[in-house]
Amino acid sequence: MTNVINFIVAAVLSGTPLLFATTGEILTQRSGNLNLGVEGMMWLGAFAGFYTAYKTENPVLAVLAAFGLAAFGALIYAFLTVTMKANQNVTGLTLTTFGIGLSLVMGYAMIDSAGGAPKVSSELRASLAPADIPFLSDIPYVGKLLFQYNPLVYLGIAVAALSAVYLYRTRTGLNVRAVGENPSSADAAGINVTAAKYINILIGGGICGIGGAYMSLVTANGSWQPAGIVNGNGWIAVALVIFVSWNPAKAILGSFIFGAFNSLTNYIPASVVEIPKAFYQMLPFVLTTVVLIITSIRKSRENSQPAGCGINYFREER
Amino acid sequence: MKKLTRILALVLSLAMVVVLASCDSLKGTDETTVTTALAGTVPIDKGAIKVGVLHITSIEDTSGYTFAHHSGIMEMKESLGLKDEQVIEKDNVSDTDIPATKAAIQDLINAGCNIIFATSFNYMNTMEEFANNPDYQDIIFSHCSGYKSNNVNFNNYFGRIYEARYLAGIAAGLKAKQLNKPLLGYVAAMDVTMSEVTGGIDAWALGIQSVYPEAKVKVKVTGSWYNPEAEKAAAQALIDAGCVVIGQHCDSDVTQTTAQDNGVFGCGYNSDMTPFAPKGHICAPIWNWGVYYTAAVQAAIDGTWKPVNYYEGMNKGLVDISPINEDVAAPGTKEAVEAAKAKIASGELFVFTGPLYDNTGKLVLAAGEKLTDAQITGGMTYYIKGVDLL
């Protein structure tokens, strides 16, 4: 029993950065823009979050800074694709390269000025330590399973839930989905297509950045790892968006399932069955492929990619 | 007009022949000068020596493998009094990317390096090709952690890090014994087939068992030399399984900070990790690569460099353990470690002495026998008794 709970906890912790990144990318894609710069924006967030935490020792400022710098990366992408109508795929990939490069360069400058490995203070780490809620955290099994995560895990779930409400329960969200499906109809209906895209791309990018800050502050235990912070999670998030069929509510469970695949390799004892690590690493992508096949067979509108996603909108084009 | 073009064509082709011919003669003189200066045999003026280095990760690393090598290079530069421009370090050269490795070595050669160090295993074959190229017989090629050499200008170097791991094992075993929990964990970068990693685990386990015979070591493999995310997950899984001291053979310090967060203890690697986890880290096996780099470059300057393989240990100071963290270590750790260290240095204690059983109970080394250096560097592909995958 304890082993199963440890496994679930590990899955949730490993899935949380994916949850942020997936939610952010869903908001972006719902407005009709495919942003392949998730990995880059996560790197920007990882650096900004770390540096702010390191300098100010304030976790709230760190999260805000991560959001801000990643949103800045997204702004570049939004300007190039929405205003300048540049190719979305290429721009997104460029943003990944740019984000990783910029964060590494700034990271090296930070190491140089610190004269060694920069680490956030133990007080800051304590503020991101597993929660200890009176009574609730102490309940046997349930306490560990539900009430002993670090605050960013709860923040991630809240952000995903709020995004789902925003997209499916508000008029603005409806407008955004209309822009993503068919921008010219939305435009004809009087929706400001450009504004809807800008807002969603920026907020989505910022949320990806918080996922990056999670990697540098929680996953890497608050020590700046010069080259291994985000570790490809941004790319897995792009697959996860498809897996959860562009729905932030489903992203909560979906991220934890992908997190569980990450953790399987550590929690299936080798004495029970010894499976090559590569097999576990392959599982998320196999599952994504299966989901893609199933949704394309069912041809459900609700569960497929927004029709206008990846295509730039030219108002004058007929 | 037509005539003019013809004359022009004739002149141009004549010019080409002349140029080609002169190229040929140039090449001829080059060859004669090259053959006279075989690598390492002629003294090189200290001001003229140029050292090239290939690193697998960034030299801005703050604790890992490249940090240790880069520190060694800096130490060599300082103690020999070389100028900045006499040392060229190429970092972030993936050792599985052969074109990148080739380009980096070629760059170092073009920059005029007389001696080139490649610090990671998979650079080996590419470096061998360069060393065997007749044009580069005047350059010393030195490769770390591999097993190839050519008796002319190519050697390999590594150290008996297992001696340091054995000592760290004593400290870890005493800590587990103090806690009365015979279960220890190990985050390993590569699986059992990688002798460098597996030999290290076995040495650590032998050190543990020398003070706490019933202790068991559980191993988690990350599949990567440097992956903080996977290292943290592996460390957490070991701690969840009840391990109280976690050793590591991977590059980041995340294993040690994770141990500290969970109220357990650990042994790092490559550099002293106590500053990163002051309440968790006991001591770490460390490298002092400067010992080799200084000796090798000095030999190149003196013209006494020999293409022989370098495999030294605690006796030369190439490997050691970081200072014991007295706040964390069990009482008596320092004394026990010092005693074993003296025995290793004097040759009284050899870590891999039989009888040695693998974890299936098979005798792999008969009583009283010792593993050869070749067996240690290339043949340790089994976990010893008491060591198992988690």
XYZ file of C-alpha atoms in Angstrom:
708
model
C 0.000 0.000 0.000
C 2.740 2.466 1.003
C 4.576 1.574 -2.178
C 1.527 2.336 -4.317
C 1.046 5.677 -2.595
C 4.734 6.540 -3.051
C 4.316 5.725 -6.732
C 1.241 7.934 -7.122
C 2.976 10.798 -5.312
C 6.000 10.443 -7.602
C 3.679 10.443 -10.629
C 1.964 13.652 -9.532
C 5.280 15.391 -8.836
C 6.679 14.326 -12.165
C 3.456 15.306 -13.969
C 3.148 18.807 -12.530
C 5.561 20.602 -14.903
C 3.758 18.809 -17.735
C 0.438 20.058 -16.380
C 1.557 23.703 -16.535
C 3.064 23.313 -19.994
C 0.062 21.422 -21.357
C -2.456 23.916 -19.982
C -0.442 26.782 -21.457
C -0.199 25.133 -24.855
C -3.919 24.295 -24.868
C -4.803 27.970 -24.312
C -2.479 28.865 -27.178
C -3.770 26.228 -29.590
C -7.405 26.956 -28.733
C -6.877 30.421 -30.181
C -5.637 28.854 -33.402
C -1.880 29.078 -32.879
C 0.409 26.084 -32.703
C 3.377 27.221 -30.598
C 6.221 24.705 -30.710
C 8.260 26.946 -28.446
C 7.011 25.302 -25.228
C 10.442 23.906 -24.352
C 12.023 27.322 -24.908
C 9.410 29.146 -22.836
C 9.858 26.620 -20.048
C 13.596 27.329 -20.094
C 12.930 31.062 -19.879
C 10.609 30.424 -16.950
C 13.125 28.093 -15.327
C 15.793 30.778 -15.444
C 13.609 33.745 -14.474
C 11.995 31.806 -11.637
C 15.319 30.583 -10.352
C 17.098 33.907 -10.601
C 14.291 35.786 -8.884
C 14.064 33.193 -6.125
C 17.835 33.328 -5.737
C 17.954 37.122 -5.512
C 14.722 38.025 -3.725
C 13.987 34.834 -1.766
C 10.335 35.375 -2.538
C 8.503 32.417 -4.122
C 5.551 34.514 -5.315
C 7.827 36.939 -7.149
C 9.702 33.953 -8.596
C 6.514 32.496 -10.086
C 5.484 35.904 -11.424
C 8.919 36.448 -12.986
C 8.785 33.002 -14.606
C 5.371 33.849 -16.003
C 6.611 37.234 -17.201
C 9.762 36.170 -19.039
C 8.029 33.224 -20.697
C 5.175 35.510 -21.721
C 7.787 37.810 -23.218
C 9.043 34.862 -25.306
C 5.445 34.196 -26.313
C 5.062 37.866 -27.241
C 7.852 37.531 -29.791
C 6.078 34.500 -31.198
C 2.694 36.305 -31.217
C 4.118 39.340 -32.960
C 5.796 37.252 -35.653
C 2.887 34.903 -36.346
C -0.221 37.006 -35.644
C 0.952 40.422 -36.806
C 3.666 39.501 -39.297
C 1.979 36.227 -40.392
C 5.207 34.230 -40.192
C 5.065 30.438 -40.387
C 3.918 29.140 -36.997
C 5.954 25.922 -36.957
C 9.214 27.602 -37.825
C 8.642 30.497 -35.430
C 7.807 28.123 -32.591
C 10.923 26.023 -33.172
C 12.994 29.192 -33.290
C 11.503 30.260 -29.977
C 12.646 26.954 -28.469
C 16.213 27.503 -29.647
C 16.121 31.124 -28.525
C 14.682 30.338 -25.096
C 17.172 27.588 -24.314
C 20.102 29.632 -25.594
C 19.176 32.806 -23.756
C 18.568 30.968 -20.476
C 21.892 29.130 -20.706
C 23.825 32.315 -21.446
C 22.167 34.157 -18.588
C 22.669 31.104 -16.390
C 26.411 31.118 -17.072
C 26.563 34.828 -16.305
C 24.771 34.080 -13.037
C 27.278 31.332 -12.160
C 30.177 33.656 -12.947
C 28.836 36.451 -10.781
C 28.046 34.026 -7.952
C 31.539 32.541 -8.247
C 30.219 28.988 -8.048
C 27.003 27.058 -7.994
C 24.099 29.393 -7.242
C 21.530 27.875 -4.896
C 18.318 29.301 -3.556
C 18.144 29.781 0.196
C 16.841 27.023 2.438
C 14.019 29.365 3.547
C 12.814 29.618 -0.030
C 13.094 25.880 -0.487
C 11.075 25.448 2.700
C 8.311 27.579 1.213
C 8.124 25.111 -1.700
C 8.438 22.022 0.497
C 5.628 19.455 0.799
C 2.602 20.958 2.541
C 1.895 20.232 6.157
C -1.771 21.079 6.652
C -3.025 20.545 10.221
C -5.170 17.369 10.538
C -5.508 16.803 6.765
C -1.839 15.985 6.064
C -1.773 13.622 9.029
C -4.620 11.363 7.920
C -3.118 7.938 7.240
C -2.668 7.198 3.504
C -5.093 9.924 2.366
C -2.953 12.656 3.902
C 0.121 11.568 1.967
C -1.914 10.978 -1.166
C -3.786 14.296 -1.272
C -2.489 16.833 1.217
C 1.293 16.581 1.199
C 2.286 18.160 -2.104
C 4.270 21.327 -2.591
C 2.180 24.480 -3.244
C 3.009 24.550 -6.970
C 1.174 21.249 -7.469
C -2.033 22.779 -6.132
C -1.362 25.918 -8.178
C -1.053 23.792 -11.317
C -4.352 22.034 -10.684
C -6.038 25.369 -9.982
C -4.646 26.943 -13.150
C -5.825 24.013 -15.273
C -9.285 24.040 -13.684
C -9.618 27.800 -14.137
C -8.518 27.489 -17.756
C -11.227 24.890 -18.341
C -13.861 27.185 -16.827
C -12.531 30.072 -18.917
C -12.663 28.129 -22.186
C -15.959 26.313 -21.682
C -18.016 28.432 -19.272
C -17.359 32.046 -20.269
C -18.310 34.097 -23.297
C -14.684 35.155 -23.827
C -13.715 31.493 -23.845
C -16.388 30.741 -26.404
C -15.045 33.570 -28.541
C -11.530 32.214 -28.257
C -12.649 28.766 -29.344
C -14.485 30.334 -32.283
C -11.288 32.121 -33.307
C -9.414 28.845 -33.126
C -11.982 26.972 -35.194
C -12.775 29.527 -37.849
C -11.194 32.953 -37.531
C -12.976 34.533 -40.486
C -16.420 33.629 -39.107
C -15.373 34.860 -35.711
C -14.135 38.064 -37.299
C -17.454 38.476 -39.146
C -19.262 37.953 -35.856
C -17.405 40.941 -34.462
C -14.804 39.165 -32.348
C -11.388 40.849 -32.227
C -9.333 37.976 -33.624
C -5.930 39.591 -33.124
C -6.619 40.498 -29.498
C -7.969 37.032 -28.696
C -4.860 35.404 -30.167
C -2.412 37.756 -28.443
C -4.029 37.337 -25.040
C -4.149 33.547 -25.224
C -0.645 33.146 -26.602
C 0.799 35.390 -23.879
C -1.099 33.826 -20.979
C -0.451 30.337 -22.339
C 3.260 31.060 -22.704
C 3.433 32.458 -19.195
C 1.840 29.319 -17.757
C 4.426 27.199 -19.600
C 7.048 29.349 -17.855
C 5.723 28.405 -14.416
C 6.240 24.777 -15.431
C 9.871 25.675 -16.123
C 10.213 27.349 -12.728
C 8.870 24.149 -11.169
C 11.731 22.251 -12.829
C 14.473 24.556 -11.527
C 13.038 25.221 -8.071
C 11.404 21.908 -7.148
C 12.688 19.150 -9.460
C 16.320 20.304 -9.368
C 16.040 21.077 -5.630
C 16.740 24.765 -6.183
C 20.233 24.341 -7.627
C 20.902 25.751 -11.087
C 21.797 22.845 -13.381
C 23.638 24.413 -16.315
C 22.255 22.151 -19.013
C 19.643 19.780 -17.727
C 16.742 21.710 -16.269
C 13.743 21.321 -18.559
C 14.883 18.018 -19.987
C 12.473 17.754 -22.933
C 9.291 18.133 -20.907
C 8.164 20.886 -23.263
C 8.074 18.417 -26.133
C 6.180 15.840 -24.118
C 3.623 18.557 -23.329
C 3.031 19.102 -27.046
C 2.105 15.411 -27.320
C 0.064 15.628 -24.133
C -2.107 18.393 -25.629
C -3.213 15.880 -28.244
C -3.619 13.131 -25.627
C -6.049 15.233 -23.576
C -7.839 16.458 -26.711
C -7.263 20.175 -26.111
C -9.178 20.144 -22.819
C -7.459 21.656 -19.730
C -9.703 19.691 -17.340
C -8.553 16.424 -18.883
C -4.989 17.742 -18.750
C -4.972 17.319 -14.968
C -5.438 13.576 -15.145
C -3.505 13.278 -18.412
C -0.394 14.943 -16.978
C -0.424 12.679 -13.963
C -0.790 9.639 -16.225
C 2.262 10.758 -18.200
C 3.993 11.414 -14.881
C 3.113 7.865 -13.890
C 4.855 6.553 -17.019
C 7.935 8.515 -15.981
C 7.797 6.974 -12.520
C 6.909 3.395 -13.491
C 10.550 2.619 -14.192
C 11.443 3.580 -10.623
C 8.619 1.828 -8.811
C 8.265 -1.516 -10.567
C 10.840 -3.574 -8.674
C 13.463 -5.199 -10.869
C 12.895 -8.373 -8.864
C 9.316 -8.520 -10.205
C 10.015 -7.826 -13.843
C 13.008 -6.261 -15.539
C 11.923 -4.161 -18.486
C 14.390 -2.000 -20.451
C 14.169 1.687 -19.517
C 13.627 2.633 -23.152
C 10.320 0.782 -23.097
C 8.984 2.992 -20.315
C 10.234 6.104 -22.073
C 8.345 5.050 -25.179
C 4.984 4.510 -23.457
C 3.675 8.120 -23.413
C 4.211 8.449 -27.131
C 2.620 5.113 -27.931
C -0.425 6.148 -25.931
C -0.560 9.534 -27.690
C -0.490 7.785 -31.046
C -3.298 5.488 -29.977
C -5.399 8.431 -28.809
C -4.716 10.243 -32.078
C -5.877 7.215 -34.068
C -9.015 6.748 -31.965
C -10.052 10.400 -32.159
C -9.495 10.487 -35.898
C -11.673 7.385 -36.319
C -14.441 8.849 -34.167
C -14.141 12.161 -36.022
C -15.513 13.959 -33.022
C -15.374 17.739 -33.465
C -15.140 18.266 -29.741
C -12.027 16.126 -29.321
C -9.980 17.169 -32.307
C -7.521 19.921 -32.979
C -9.091 23.368 -33.489
C -9.665 23.611 -37.247
C -7.803 26.889 -37.590
C -4.800 25.761 -35.581
C -1.485 26.277 -37.342
C -2.957 28.434 -40.112
C -2.379 32.181 -40.038
C -5.462 34.361 -40.519
C -5.404 36.935 -43.310
C -8.469 39.093 -43.146
C -8.364 39.991 -46.855
C -7.918 36.441 -48.037
C -11.088 34.866 -49.366
C 37.644 38.867 -79.431
C 37.579 35.123 -79.831
C 41.365 35.043 -80.071
C 41.681 37.042 -76.908
C 39.539 34.572 -74.982
C 41.678 31.701 -76.209
C 44.869 33.374 -75.097
C 43.313 34.136 -71.766
C 42.254 30.520 -71.347
C 45.757 29.365 -72.188
C 47.337 31.756 -69.722
C 44.928 30.716 -66.994
C 45.505 27.026 -67.468
C 49.262 27.564 -67.488
C 48.952 29.504 -64.265
C 47.005 26.645 -62.739
C 49.676 24.123 -63.670
C 52.324 26.291 -62.069
C 50.297 26.710 -58.900
C 49.595 22.999 -58.682
C 53.259 22.203 -59.140
C 54.295 24.592 -56.412
C 51.665 23.110 -54.118
C 53.208 19.729 -54.642
C 56.667 20.974 -53.775
C 55.300 22.666 -50.672
C 53.718 19.453 -49.556
C 57.002 17.677 -50.053
C 58.906 19.955 -47.717
C 56.128 19.696 -45.156
C 56.403 15.953 -44.969
C 60.119 16.034 -44.361
C 59.772 18.406 -41.413
C 56.934 16.383 -39.891
C 58.723 13.085 -39.798
C 61.615 14.506 -37.808
C 59.512 15.529 -34.765
C 57.739 12.559 -33.292
C 55.351 13.481 -30.500
C 56.846 13.772 -27.049
C 60.456 13.189 -28.089
C 61.600 16.764 -28.592
C 61.508 19.407 -25.861
C 59.015 22.173 -26.561
C 59.598 25.674 -25.300
C 57.170 26.406 -22.469
C 55.991 29.543 -24.247
C 55.225 27.526 -27.383
C 53.238 24.672 -25.876
C 49.548 24.648 -26.579
C 47.119 22.382 -24.732
C 43.742 21.371 -26.161
C 40.913 19.781 -24.173
C 37.588 18.194 -25.134
C 34.842 18.258 -22.488
C 31.507 16.446 -22.674
C 29.467 19.040 -20.744
C 29.947 22.703 -19.941
C 33.097 23.957 -18.219
C 30.717 26.166 -16.240
C 29.608 23.017 -14.401
C 29.678 23.658 -10.709
C 30.084 20.170 -9.299
C 30.200 17.312 -11.806
C 32.589 15.415 -14.049
C 33.564 18.283 -16.323
C 34.000 20.502 -13.271
C 36.626 18.065 -11.983
C 38.488 17.934 -15.328
C 38.281 21.676 -15.895
C 39.618 22.305 -12.382
C 42.505 19.936 -13.141
C 43.318 21.784 -16.348
C 43.248 25.116 -14.518
C 45.534 23.713 -11.828
C 47.976 22.512 -14.506
C 47.879 25.911 -16.228
C 48.619 27.685 -12.979
C 51.350 25.413 -11.705
C 53.186 25.442 -15.055
C 52.592 29.154 -15.522
C 50.933 28.879 -18.944
C 49.144 31.843 -20.466
C 45.391 31.878 -21.152
C 45.868 31.490 -24.900
C 48.006 28.377 -24.388
C 45.036 26.365 -23.170
C 42.050 25.819 -25.455
C 39.030 24.051 -23.969
C 36.185 22.832 -26.159
C 33.156 22.074 -24.040
C 29.685 20.647 -24.644
C 31.110 18.262 -27.259
C 28.767 15.291 -27.197
C 30.879 12.149 -27.197
C 28.326 10.189 -29.194
C 28.300 12.830 -31.946
C 31.232 11.713 -34.112
C 31.165 14.635 -36.603
C 31.150 17.107 -33.700
C 34.024 15.251 -32.026
C 36.003 15.292 -35.292
C 35.378 18.981 -35.851
C 36.422 19.830 -32.316
C 39.673 17.846 -32.509
C 40.419 19.322 -35.946
C 39.881 22.814 -34.541
C 42.350 22.103 -31.749
C 44.908 20.788 -34.243
C 44.413 23.811 -36.513
C 44.890 26.073 -33.520
C 48.338 24.532 -33.124
C 47.856 22.322 -30.059
C 50.829 20.062 -29.241
C 48.939 17.956 -26.728
C 45.220 17.189 -26.736
C 43.193 15.634 -23.918
C 39.798 14.047 -24.580
C 37.975 13.493 -21.322
C 35.092 11.171 -22.171
C 34.904 7.510 -23.143
C 33.266 7.717 -26.558
C 35.827 10.161 -27.982
C 38.152 7.167 -28.078
C 37.794 5.880 -31.645
C 37.760 9.321 -33.230
C 40.868 10.289 -31.317
C 42.567 7.072 -32.383
C 41.923 7.951 -36.040
C 43.552 11.351 -35.614
C 46.492 9.869 -33.704
C 47.143 7.372 -36.485
C 46.960 10.021 -39.200
C 50.550 10.399 -40.578
C 50.136 14.195 -40.666
C 49.657 14.413 -36.911
C 52.443 12.232 -35.558
C 53.937 15.294 -33.882
C 50.867 15.799 -31.673
C 50.237 14.011 -28.379
C 46.745 12.538 -28.029
C 45.650 11.505 -24.569
C 42.271 9.913 -23.886
C 40.511 9.502 -20.565
C 38.663 6.410 -19.320
C 39.163 4.284 -22.439
C 41.537 1.436 -23.225
C 43.204 2.241 -26.562
C 46.710 3.512 -27.332
C 49.155 3.208 -30.256
C 52.658 3.177 -28.721
C 53.540 6.318 -30.679
C 51.549 9.413 -29.808
C 48.313 8.132 -28.249
C 47.796 6.956 -24.683
C 44.940 6.683 -22.230
C 44.643 7.801 -18.640
C 42.342 7.067 -15.774
C 42.517 6.549 -12.057
C 41.736 4.077 -9.342
C 38.597 5.915 -8.269
C 37.386 2.622 -6.816
C 39.880 3.152 -3.977
C 38.112 6.375 -3.064
C 34.724 4.721 -3.462
C 35.789 1.979 -1.068
C 36.672 4.620 1.534
C 33.376 6.435 0.989
C 31.721 3.032 1.430
C 33.294 2.703 4.878
C 31.809 6.083 5.863
C 28.420 5.130 4.399
C 28.427 1.726 6.067
C 29.241 3.199 9.463
C 26.366 5.668 9.080
C 23.902 2.913 8.181
C 25.194 0.846 11.087
C 24.681 3.797 13.443
C 21.088 4.064 12.201
C 20.788 0.296 12.456
C 19.302 0.051 8.927
C 21.251 -2.304 6.634
C 19.850 -0.809 3.419
C 21.742 1.625 1.184
C 20.967 2.958 -2.282
C 22.959 3.965 -5.354
C 21.946 6.183 -8.267
C 23.933 4.833 -11.225
C 24.231 6.568 -14.578
C 24.704 3.375 -16.588
C 23.632 -0.229 -16.222
C 25.580 -3.278 -15.099
C 27.383 -3.691 -18.442
C 29.369 -0.474 -17.930
C 32.476 -1.541 -16.028
C 33.413 1.953 -14.831
C 30.059 2.376 -13.079
C 29.606 -1.196 -11.903
C 33.137 -1.435 -10.530
C 32.440 1.738 -8.564
C 29.263 0.283 -7.060
C 31.069 -2.930 -6.156
C 33.918 -1.030 -4.512
C 31.454 1.091 -2.527
C 29.604 -2.053 -1.444
C 32.863 -3.732 -0.399
C 33.689 -0.696 1.719
C 30.239 -0.858 3.320
C 30.425 -4.585 3.942
C 33.876 -4.208 5.510
C 32.224 -2.412 8.435
C 28.614 -3.637 8.191
C 28.618 -7.124 6.639
C 24.844 -7.633 6.488
C 24.209 -4.334 4.627
C 22.568 -4.457 1.187
C 22.912 -1.971 -1.677
C 20.009 -1.255 -4.027
C 20.822 0.249 -7.437
C 18.717 2.505 -9.671
C 19.956 3.217 -13.198
C 19.120 6.560 -14.842
C 20.570 5.775 -18.286
C 22.290 9.164 -18.533
C 25.433 10.780 -17.098
C 23.626 14.004 -16.404
C 19.873 14.223 -15.925
C 18.811 16.006 -12.716
C 15.160 15.063 -13.213
C 15.864 11.324 -13.518
C 18.470 11.451 -10.745
C 15.980 13.009 -8.355
C 13.281 10.471 -9.246
C 15.707 7.569 -8.791
C 16.953 8.905 -5.450
C 13.384 9.390 -4.230
C 12.464 5.836 -5.234
C 15.459 4.464 -3.297
C 14.506 6.505 -0.247
C 10.879 5.365 -0.571
C 12.200 1.800 -0.557
C 13.849 2.468 2.806
C 17.480 3.208 1.894
C 19.210 5.400 4.485
C 22.445 6.291 2.687
C 22.472 7.078 -1.040
C 25.627 6.934 -3.158
C 25.820 8.169 -6.712
C 27.632 7.886 -10.012
C 26.039 10.710 -11.962
C 26.849 14.364 -12.411
C 24.413 16.588 -10.540
C 24.149 17.179 -6.804
C 20.385 16.542 -6.840
C 20.776 13.055 -5.343
C 22.431 14.528 -2.266
C 19.940 17.376 -1.779
C 17.066 14.914 -2.202
C 18.590 12.687 0.476
C 18.909 15.658 2.810
C 15.295 16.744 2.162
C 14.125 13.285 3.171
C 16.230 13.200 6.301
C 18.604 10.519 5.013
C 22.288 10.680 4.048
C 24.541 10.300 1.048
C 27.918 10.127 -0.679
C 28.357 12.392 -3.722
C 30.859 12.116 -6.539
C 33.441 14.195 -8.448
C 33.582 17.079 -6.000
C 32.836 17.806 -2.340
C 29.046 18.126 -2.190
C 28.835 18.979 1.517
C 28.242 22.699 0.787
C 25.152 21.698 -1.218
C 23.713 19.311 1.379
C 25.340 20.167 4.720
C 22.884 18.043 6.702
C 22.899 15.042 4.380
C 26.238 14.646 2.649
C 28.915 12.550 4.380
C 31.815 12.576 1.904
C 32.447 12.084 -1.805
C 35.015 10.245 -3.914
C 36.805 12.990 -5.817
C 39.307 13.396 -8.633
C 42.407 15.574 -8.612
C 42.981 15.541 -12.362
C 45.561 18.311 -12.037
C 48.013 15.638 -10.878
C 47.920 13.941 -14.276
C 47.536 17.036 -16.448
C 50.521 18.739 -14.820
C 52.714 15.649 -15.191
C 51.681 15.039 -18.812
C 52.163 18.609 -20.019
C 55.457 18.906 -18.120
C 56.654 15.737 -19.871
C 55.648 17.204 -23.234
C 57.637 20.368 -22.467
C 60.675 18.324 -21.405
C 60.434 16.031 -24.404
C 60.141 13.014 -22.128
C 56.501 12.115 -22.811
C 55.935 8.374 -23.324
C 52.944 6.734 -24.989
C 52.238 4.556 -21.970
C 48.924 4.232 -20.209
C 48.450 6.131 -16.990
C 46.446 4.417 -14.250
C 47.213 5.786 -10.811
C 45.280 6.235 -7.602
C 45.533 7.341 -4.040
C 49.311 6.855 -3.979
C 49.798 9.753 -6.435
C 46.931 11.822 -5.065
C 44.959 11.455 -8.292
C 41.893 10.235 -6.375
C 40.803 10.958 -2.827
C 37.704 11.513 -0.768
C 36.441 14.924 0.241
C 36.755 15.879 3.933
C 34.377 13.882 6.141
C 31.381 15.983 7.182
C 31.723 15.564 10.943
C 28.229 16.932 11.635
C 26.711 14.011 9.787
C 29.150 11.091 9.860
C 28.933 8.373 12.491
C 31.448 8.640 15.348
C 34.776 7.027 14.488
C 34.320 7.447 10.722
C 37.385 9.593 10.246
C 39.646 7.158 12.084
C 38.328 4.148 10.174
C 38.693 5.898 6.826
C 42.198 7.159 7.602
C 43.304 3.676 8.638
C 42.005 2.127 5.407
C 43.491 4.948 3.364
C 46.942 4.304 4.829
C 46.608 0.604 4.052
C 45.613 1.304 0.442
C 48.438 3.797 -0.047
C 50.987 1.342 1.343
C 49.652 -1.452 -0.844
C 48.598 -3.560 2.128
C 44.949 -3.378 1.116
C 43.823 -4.052 -2.436
C 40.089 -3.420 -2.857
C 39.298 -6.218 -5.288
C 40.866 -9.182 -3.530
C 39.169 -12.587 -3.542
C 37.065 -14.320 -2.498
C 34.539 -12.281 -4.457
C 31.049 -13.552 -5.200
C 28.581 -11.990 -7.627
C 24.965 -11.472 -6.601
C 23.890 -14.838 -7.984
C 26.314 -16.491 -5.563
C 28.880 -17.440 -8.199
C 32.533 -17.198 -7.203
C 34.117 -14.653 -9.578
C 37.500 -14.327 -7.900
C 39.168 -17.059 -5.879
C 40.424 -16.395 -2.364
C 43.674 -14.445 -2.262
C 43.624 -13.505 -5.949
C 43.462 -9.931 -7.185
C 41.652 -8.456 -10.159
C 43.996 -7.160 -12.860
C 43.801 -3.561 -14.043
C 42.279 -4.681 -17.330
C 39.588 -6.615 -15.459
C 38.804 -3.586 -13.316
C 38.556 -1.133 -16.208
C 36.773 -3.385 -18.649
C 35.518 -6.548 -17.016
C 33.443 -5.591 -13.993
C 30.063 -6.320 -15.446
C 28.504 -7.996 -12.418
C 27.159 -6.762 -9.111
C 28.795 -8.396 -6.126
C 26.948 -10.202 -3.349
C 24.576 -7.880 -1.522
C 24.101 -5.542 -4.500
C 20.877 -5.680 -6.505
C 18.718 -3.584 -8.784
C 15.758 -2.079 -6.947
